[in-house]
Coordinates of C-alpha atoms and ligand atoms in Angstrom, one line a residue:
X1 CA 0.0 0.0 -0.1
X2 CA 2.9 2.3 0.8
X3 CA 4.5 1.8 -2.3
X4 CA 1.3 2.4 -4.1
X5 CA 0.8 5.8 -2.3
X6 CA 4.5 6.8 -3.2
X7 CA 3.5 6.0 -6.9
X8 CA 0.7 8.1 -6.7
X9 CA 2.7 10.9 -5.5
X10 CA 5.5 10.5 -7.7
X11 CA 3.2 10.5 -10.8
X12 CA 1.7 13.8 -9.8
X13 CA 5.0 15.4 -8.8
X14 CA 6.5 14.9 -12.3
X15 CA 8.5 18.1 -12.6
X16 CA 12.3 16.7 -13.7
X17 CA 15.5 18.7 -13.3
X18 CA 18.6 17.8 -15.1
X19 CA 20.6 18.3 -11.7
X20 CA 18.8 15.2 -10.2
X21 CA 21.0 12.3 -11.0
X22 CA 18.9 9.9 -9.2
X23 CA 15.4 10.7 -7.9
X24 CA 12.5 8.7 -6.1
X25 CA 13.0 5.0 -6.1
X26 CA 16.4 4.2 -4.4
X27 CA 17.7 4.5 -0.9
X28 CA 18.5 8.2 -1.4
X29 CA 18.7 10.7 -4.0
X30 CA 21.7 11.8 -6.0
X31 CA 22.2 15.6 -6.7
X32 CA 24.5 17.9 -8.5
X33 CA 25.2 21.2 -6.9
X34 CA 26.1 23.9 -9.4
X35 CA 30.0 24.8 -8.7
X36 CA 30.3 28.0 -6.9
X37 CA 26.9 27.7 -5.2
X38 CA 26.3 26.7 -1.5
X39 CA 23.5 24.3 -0.8
X40 CA 20.9 25.8 1.4
X41 CA 18.6 23.5 3.4
X42 CA 15.5 23.9 5.4
X43 CA 12.8 21.7 7.1
X44 CA 9.2 22.7 8.5
X45 CA 6.6 20.4 9.8
X46 CA 2.9 21.0 9.6
X47 CA 0.7 19.3 12.2
X48 CA -2.9 19.0 11.9
X49 CA -4.8 21.4 14.3
X50 CA -1.7 23.3 15.0
X51 CA -0.5 24.5 11.6
X52 CA -3.7 24.2 9.7
X53 CA -7.2 23.9 10.9
X54 CA -8.6 20.4 10.9
X55 CA -10.8 20.1 7.8
X56 CA -8.4 22.2 5.5
X57 CA -8.6 20.7 2.0
X58 CA -5.9 18.3 1.1
X59 CA -4.7 20.5 -1.9
X60 CA -4.1 23.3 0.4
X61 CA -2.3 21.3 3.0
X62 CA 0.1 19.9 0.1
X63 CA 0.3 23.7 -1.2
X64 CA 1.3 25.1 2.3
X65 CA 3.6 22.4 3.4
X66 CA 6.0 23.3 0.5
X67 CA 5.0 27.0 0.6
X68 CA 6.4 27.4 4.3
X69 CA 9.7 25.8 3.3
X70 CA 10.2 27.7 0.0
X71 CA 9.4 31.0 2.3
X72 CA 12.6 29.9 4.2
X73 CA 14.6 29.5 1.3
X74 CA 13.3 33.0 0.0
X75 CA 14.3 34.5 3.3
X76 CA 18.0 33.3 2.7
X77 CA 17.9 34.6 -0.9
X78 CA 18.1 31.1 -2.2
X79 CA 16.8 29.5 -5.5
X80 CA 14.7 26.6 -4.7
X81 CA 15.6 23.3 -6.4
X82 CA 14.5 20.1 -4.6
X83 CA 12.1 19.0 -1.9
X84 CA 11.6 15.9 0.4
X85 CA 8.2 14.9 1.7
X86 CA 7.9 12.9 4.8
X87 CA 4.0 12.3 5.3
X88 CA 2.4 10.8 8.2
X89 CA -1.1 9.7 7.7
X90 CA -3.8 8.3 9.9
X91 CA -4.8 5.8 7.1
X92 CA -3.7 4.8 3.5
X93 CA -6.3 7.3 2.1
X94 CA -5.3 7.2 -1.6
X95 CA -7.8 9.9 -2.6
X96 CA -6.4 12.3 0.1
X97 CA -2.7 11.6 -1.0
X98 CA -3.5 12.2 -4.7
X99 CA -5.4 15.6 -3.7
X100 CA -2.3 16.4 -1.5
X101 CA 0.1 15.8 -4.2
X102 CA -1.8 17.9 -6.6
X103 CA -1.6 20.8 -4.5
X104 CA 1.9 20.3 -3.7
X105 CA 2.8 19.9 -7.5
X106 CA 0.9 23.1 -8.3
X107 CA 3.4 25.0 -6.2
X108 CA 6.5 22.7 -7.0
X109 CA 5.7 23.3 -10.7
X110 CA 5.5 27.2 -10.2
X111 CA 9.0 27.1 -8.8
X112 CA 10.8 24.4 -10.8
X113 CA 11.0 22.3 -7.5
X114 CA 11.7 18.4 -8.2
X115 CA 10.4 16.2 -5.5
X116 CA 13.2 13.8 -4.9
X117 CA 12.2 11.4 -2.1
X118 CA 10.5 11.1 1.3
X119 CA 8.8 8.8 3.5
X120 CA 5.2 7.6 4.5
X121 CA 4.3 6.7 7.8
X122 CA 1.3 5.9 9.8
X123 CA -0.1 8.2 12.7
X124 CA -1.5 11.5 13.4
X125 CA -1.5 13.6 10.3
X126 CA 1.5 15.6 9.9
X127 CA 3.6 16.7 7.2
X128 CA 7.4 17.6 6.9
X129 CA 8.9 19.0 4.0
X130 CA 12.7 19.5 3.5
X131 CA 13.5 22.2 0.8
X132 CA 17.1 22.4 -0.8
X133 CA 18.2 25.3 -3.0
X134 CA 21.3 27.2 -4.0
X135 CA 23.0 30.3 -3.4
X136 CA 26.3 31.9 -4.6
X137 CA 28.9 31.5 -2.0
X138 CA 28.8 34.1 0.7
X139 CA 25.8 36.0 -0.5
X140 CA 23.0 34.5 1.8
X141 CA 20.6 37.0 3.6
X142 CA 21.0 36.2 7.1
X143 CA 19.4 37.4 10.6
X144 CA 22.6 38.8 11.7
X145 CA 23.3 41.7 9.4
X146 CA 21.1 44.6 10.9
X147 CA 23.0 47.8 11.8
X148 CA 22.0 50.8 13.6
X149 CA 20.4 53.3 11.3
X150 CA 19.3 50.8 8.7
X151 CA 15.5 50.8 7.7
X152 CA 13.0 47.9 8.3
X153 CA 11.0 46.9 5.4
X154 CA 8.2 44.3 4.8
X155 CA 6.9 43.0 1.4
X156 CA 3.3 42.7 0.4
X157 CA 0.7 43.0 3.3
X158 CA 0.3 41.6 7.0
X159 CA -2.3 40.3 9.0
X160 CA -4.4 38.4 6.3
X161 CA -3.7 34.8 7.4
X162 CA -4.3 35.5 11.1
X163 CA -7.6 37.5 10.1
X164 CA -8.7 34.3 8.3
X165 CA -8.0 32.3 11.3
X166 CA -10.2 34.5 13.3
X167 CA -13.1 33.9 11.0
X168 CA -12.4 30.2 11.2
X169 CA -12.1 30.1 15.1
X170 CA -15.8 29.5 15.8
X171 CA -15.9 26.8 13.3
X172 CA -12.8 24.9 14.3
X173 CA -13.0 24.4 18.2
X174 CA -10.0 22.0 18.1
X175 CA -7.9 24.7 16.6
X176 CA -6.1 26.6 19.2
X177 CA -6.7 30.4 18.5
X178 CA -3.8 32.3 18.2
X179 CA -5.2 35.6 19.1
X180 CA -8.4 36.7 20.8
X181 CA -9.4 39.3 17.8
X182 CA -12.8 40.3 17.0
X183 CA -14.5 41.6 13.7
X184 CA -15.4 45.0 12.9
X185 CA -18.3 46.5 14.8
X186 CA -18.6 43.2 16.9
X187 CA -17.8 42.2 20.6
X188 CA -17.2 38.5 19.9
X189 CA -15.7 36.5 17.0
X190 CA -18.0 36.4 14.0
X191 CA -19.8 33.1 13.4
X192 CA -19.6 31.8 9.9
X193 CA -22.2 29.5 8.4
X194 CA -22.1 25.9 9.2
X195 CA -21.0 24.6 5.9
X196 CA -18.0 26.8 6.3
X197 CA -16.4 29.4 3.5
X198 CA -14.2 27.9 0.9
X199 CA -13.3 30.7 -1.4
X200 CA -15.5 29.3 -4.1
X201 CA -18.4 28.8 -1.7
X202 CA -18.1 32.3 -0.4
X203 CA -18.2 34.0 -3.9
X204 CA -21.2 32.0 -4.9
X205 CA -23.3 32.9 -1.9
X206 CA -22.1 36.4 -1.9
X207 CA -23.4 36.6 -5.6
X208 CA -26.9 35.0 -4.4
X209 CA -27.1 37.6 -1.8
X210 CA -26.1 40.6 -3.7
X211 CA -28.6 39.6 -6.4
X212 CA -31.3 39.7 -3.6
X213 CA -30.8 43.3 -3.4
X214 CA -29.8 46.4 -1.7
X215 CA -26.9 48.1 0.0
X216 CA -27.0 45.7 3.0
X217 CA -26.5 42.8 0.6
X218 CA -23.8 44.5 -1.3
X219 CA -21.9 45.2 2.0
X220 CA -22.2 41.5 3.0
X221 CA -20.9 40.7 -0.7
X222 CA -17.9 42.9 -0.2
X223 CA -17.2 41.3 3.3
X224 CA -17.4 37.7 2.0
X225 CA -15.2 38.6 -0.9
X226 CA -12.8 39.7 1.6
X227 CA -13.0 36.7 3.8
X228 CA -12.4 34.6 0.5
X229 CA -9.4 36.8 0.0
X230 CA -8.0 36.1 3.6
X231 CA -8.8 32.5 3.7
X232 CA -6.7 32.2 0.5
X233 CA -3.7 34.0 2.3
X234 CA -4.1 31.3 5.1
X235 CA -4.4 28.3 3.0
X236 CA -2.0 29.0 -0.1
X237 CA 0.5 31.4 0.9
X238 CA 2.7 32.8 -1.9
X239 CA 6.5 32.3 -1.0
X240 CA 8.5 35.4 -1.8
X241 CA 10.9 33.7 -3.7
X242 CA 11.6 36.3 -6.5
X243 CA 11.8 38.9 -3.8
X244 CA 14.6 37.0 -1.8
X245 CA 16.5 36.7 -4.9
X246 CA 16.0 40.4 -5.7
X247 CA 17.4 41.4 -2.2
X248 CA 20.7 39.5 -2.8
X249 CA 23.5 42.0 -2.3
X250 CA 20.9 44.9 -1.2
X251 CA 19.6 43.8 2.1
X252 CA 21.7 43.4 5.3
X253 CA 19.4 41.0 7.1
X254 CA 16.2 39.1 6.2
X255 CA 13.7 36.8 7.8
X256 CA 10.2 35.5 6.6
X257 CA 7.1 36.2 8.8
X258 CA 5.7 33.1 9.8
X259 CA 5.3 33.7 13.6
X260 CA 4.4 37.2 13.7
X261 CA 6.3 40.3 12.7
X262 CA 7.1 41.3 16.2
X263 CA 8.5 37.7 16.9
X264 CA 10.3 37.4 13.9
X265 CA 11.7 41.1 13.8
X266 CA 12.9 40.1 17.4
X267 CA 14.9 37.2 15.9
X268 CA 16.8 39.6 13.7
X269 CA 17.4 42.0 16.4
X270 CA 18.8 39.3 18.8
X271 CA 20.9 37.7 16.0
X272 CA 22.3 41.2 15.0
X273 CA 22.4 42.7 18.5
X274 CA 20.2 45.6 17.8
X275 CA 16.7 47.0 18.6
X276 CA 13.8 48.1 16.0
X277 CA 11.4 50.7 16.2
X278 CA 8.1 50.0 14.0
X279 CA 5.8 52.8 13.2
X280 CA 2.3 51.5 13.8
X281 CA 0.7 53.6 11.1
X282 CA 3.0 52.6 8.4
X283 CA 2.3 48.9 8.7
X284 CA 0.6 47.6 5.4
X285 CA -2.7 45.8 5.8
X286 CA -4.8 44.8 2.8
X287 CA -8.0 46.5 1.7
X288 CA -9.5 43.1 2.5
X289 CA -8.4 43.0 6.1
X290 CA -9.3 46.4 6.6
X291 CA -12.9 45.5 5.2
X292 CA -13.3 42.9 7.7
X293 CA -11.7 44.1 11.2
X294 CA -11.4 47.6 12.8
X295 CA -8.3 49.4 12.6
X296 CA -6.7 48.6 16.0
X297 CA -7.4 44.9 15.2
X298 CA -5.8 45.0 11.8
X299 CA -2.7 46.8 13.6
X300 CA -2.6 44.0 16.0
X301 CA -3.1 41.3 13.4
X302 CA -0.3 42.7 11.3
X303 CA 2.0 42.8 14.3
X304 CA 1.6 39.5 15.9
X305 CA -0.5 37.4 13.5
X306 CA 1.7 34.4 12.0
X307 CA 1.3 32.6 8.6
X308 CA 1.8 35.6 6.3
X309 CA 5.1 34.4 4.7
X310 CA 6.0 37.9 3.7
X311 CA 9.7 39.0 4.0
X312 CA 10.8 41.2 6.5
X313 CA 14.2 42.8 5.5
X314 CA 16.8 45.3 6.9
X315 CA 18.7 47.4 4.4
X316 CA 20.6 50.9 4.4
X317 CA 18.1 53.8 3.8
X318 CA 20.3 54.8 0.9
X319 CA 19.4 51.6 -0.9
X320 CA 15.7 52.1 -0.5
X321 CA 14.9 53.3 -4.2
X322 CA 17.1 50.7 -5.9
X323 CA 15.4 47.9 -3.7
X324 CA 12.0 49.2 -4.2
X325 CA 12.6 49.0 -7.9
X326 CA 14.1 45.5 -8.0
X327 CA 11.1 44.3 -5.9
X328 CA 8.7 46.0 -8.3
X329 CA 10.4 44.2 -11.1
X330 CA 9.8 40.8 -9.0
X331 CA 6.2 41.8 -8.9
X332 CA 6.2 42.5 -5.1
X333 CA 5.1 45.6 -3.3
X334 CA 7.3 46.9 -0.2
X335 CA 6.7 49.1 2.5
X336 CA 9.3 50.9 5.1
X337 CA 8.1 50.4 8.4
X338 CA 10.6 51.4 10.9
X339 CA 14.2 51.6 11.7
X340 CA 17.2 49.7 13.4
X341 CA 18.2 51.2 16.8
X342 CA 20.5 50.4 19.5
X343 CA 19.2 48.3 22.3
X344 CA 17.8 45.0 22.1
X345 CA 13.7 45.3 22.1
X346 CA 11.3 45.9 19.4
X347 CA 9.1 48.8 20.1
X348 CA 5.9 49.9 18.2
X349 CA 5.4 53.7 18.1
X350 CA 2.1 55.7 17.4
X351 CA 2.0 58.7 15.3
X352 CA 3.3 60.8 18.0
X353 CA 6.4 58.7 18.7
X354 CA 4.8 57.4 22.1
X355 CA 5.4 53.5 22.5
X356 CA 2.2 51.3 22.3
X357 CA 2.1 48.2 24.4
X358 CA 1.4 45.0 22.5
X359 CA 0.0 42.3 24.2
X360 CA 1.0 39.2 22.2
X361 CA 4.2 39.1 20.4
X362 CA 3.5 36.0 18.1
X363 CA 3.1 32.4 18.2
X364 CA 5.1 30.1 20.1
X365 CA 4.7 26.1 20.5
X366 CA 5.9 26.0 24.1
X367 CA 4.9 29.1 25.8
X368 CA 6.2 29.6 29.4
Ligands
ADP401 P1 13.4 3.1 2.4 O1 12.8 2.1 3.2 O2 14.8 2.7 1.7 O3 13.6 4.4 3.3 P2 10.9 3.9 1.1 O4 10.5 2.7 0.9 O5 10.8 4.6 2.4 O6 12.6 3.6 1.3 O7 10.8 4.8 -0.1 C1 11.1 4.3 -1.5 C2 11.5 5.3 -2.3 O8 10.2 6.5 -2.2 C3 12.7 6.2 -1.8 O9 13.4 6.8 -2.7 C4 11.9 7.5 -1.1 O10 12.8 8.6 -1.1 C5 10.8 7.6 -1.8 N1 9.4 8.0 -1.0 C6 9.0 7.6 0.0 N2 8.0 8.2 0.4 C7 7.9 9.3 -0.3 C8 6.9 10.4 -0.4 N3 6.2 10.6 0.5 N4 7.4 11.5 -1.1 C9 8.2 11.3 -2.3 N5 9.1 10.3 -2.3 C10 8.9 9.2 -1.3
MG402 MG1 11.8 5.4 4.1

């Protein structure tokens, strides 16, 4: 059975690369690393109920398991090449495996990543992907290069994935809530329809309601469309691979935002021996997040919510124009959100430069 499942995965993840001398099927894969390049390696596990709500579509789990790893490669400025996939499944569910592999392959093909091996075991649903890539020697973007006076930037928008998690909280009692955020104009989390809200469902039902008529229906339509977009950010994060490549030689430090901006920027500060100041008003949030939550909640989601997989990077202010241009070329928006200062804390400042106290600094698996 195990070999049947492996065959189904291999058939769906068919992307071939000439640098794979021996792929799936032997005891280990044989790979050619291009001369002059360093091999970049990372691994991340997704556990059902912790990293994705139980009930997440198998295609989305497959996509996300690879995406979070490609995001780590992106944060190093690396070019992805290969991946290994260790799957732990409750049972030999061929249909689940096929759908999972389809989601994985969709993203793998977009980034020309070849699946070169893995493992299948029986147990509670969990997925571990190891991603491998290349970078020219000594050009990786590490966490340790931030210097006092540098500027802090972030790609794209923050908080969407955590916003989606809020929307799902009522439906997924078993999923530990990451943050007690509430929706716009409400004093408790917004209840969702019992059947849930995949993007397609949301659009379809929004269309029906809007056709029913009136301003109220239109506003509901806008909100549901926004919800669908937030859910897509949670389920199908887009790793910022092109942005990472564009930042080589320009950024002094970089990290991907997986646990929340404050937590992840905190890692950069710790590794670099510096502090940081973030301007709350500069935080980029999507129009969809703003449509669903009030301004303060948007800010808190952007600061503490995880799972966005944007890049937070540090660079000398003098390089801002050049970097913004390069990122635009890579199809990626970027916002300057603060500066590196001496010290060791990440502080959030309001428009009057007064510090804002933020309760929760990000997701931890083993909170003290
Ligand atoms: P071994 O017992 O030598 O570890 P396996 O029977 O686990 O070998 O795997 C056989 C081949 O299938 C190996 O090349 C392995 O890398 C590959 N493989 C196993 N599971 C997966 C998977 N989930 N995805 C991709 N390749 C896999
Ligand atoms: Mg094995």
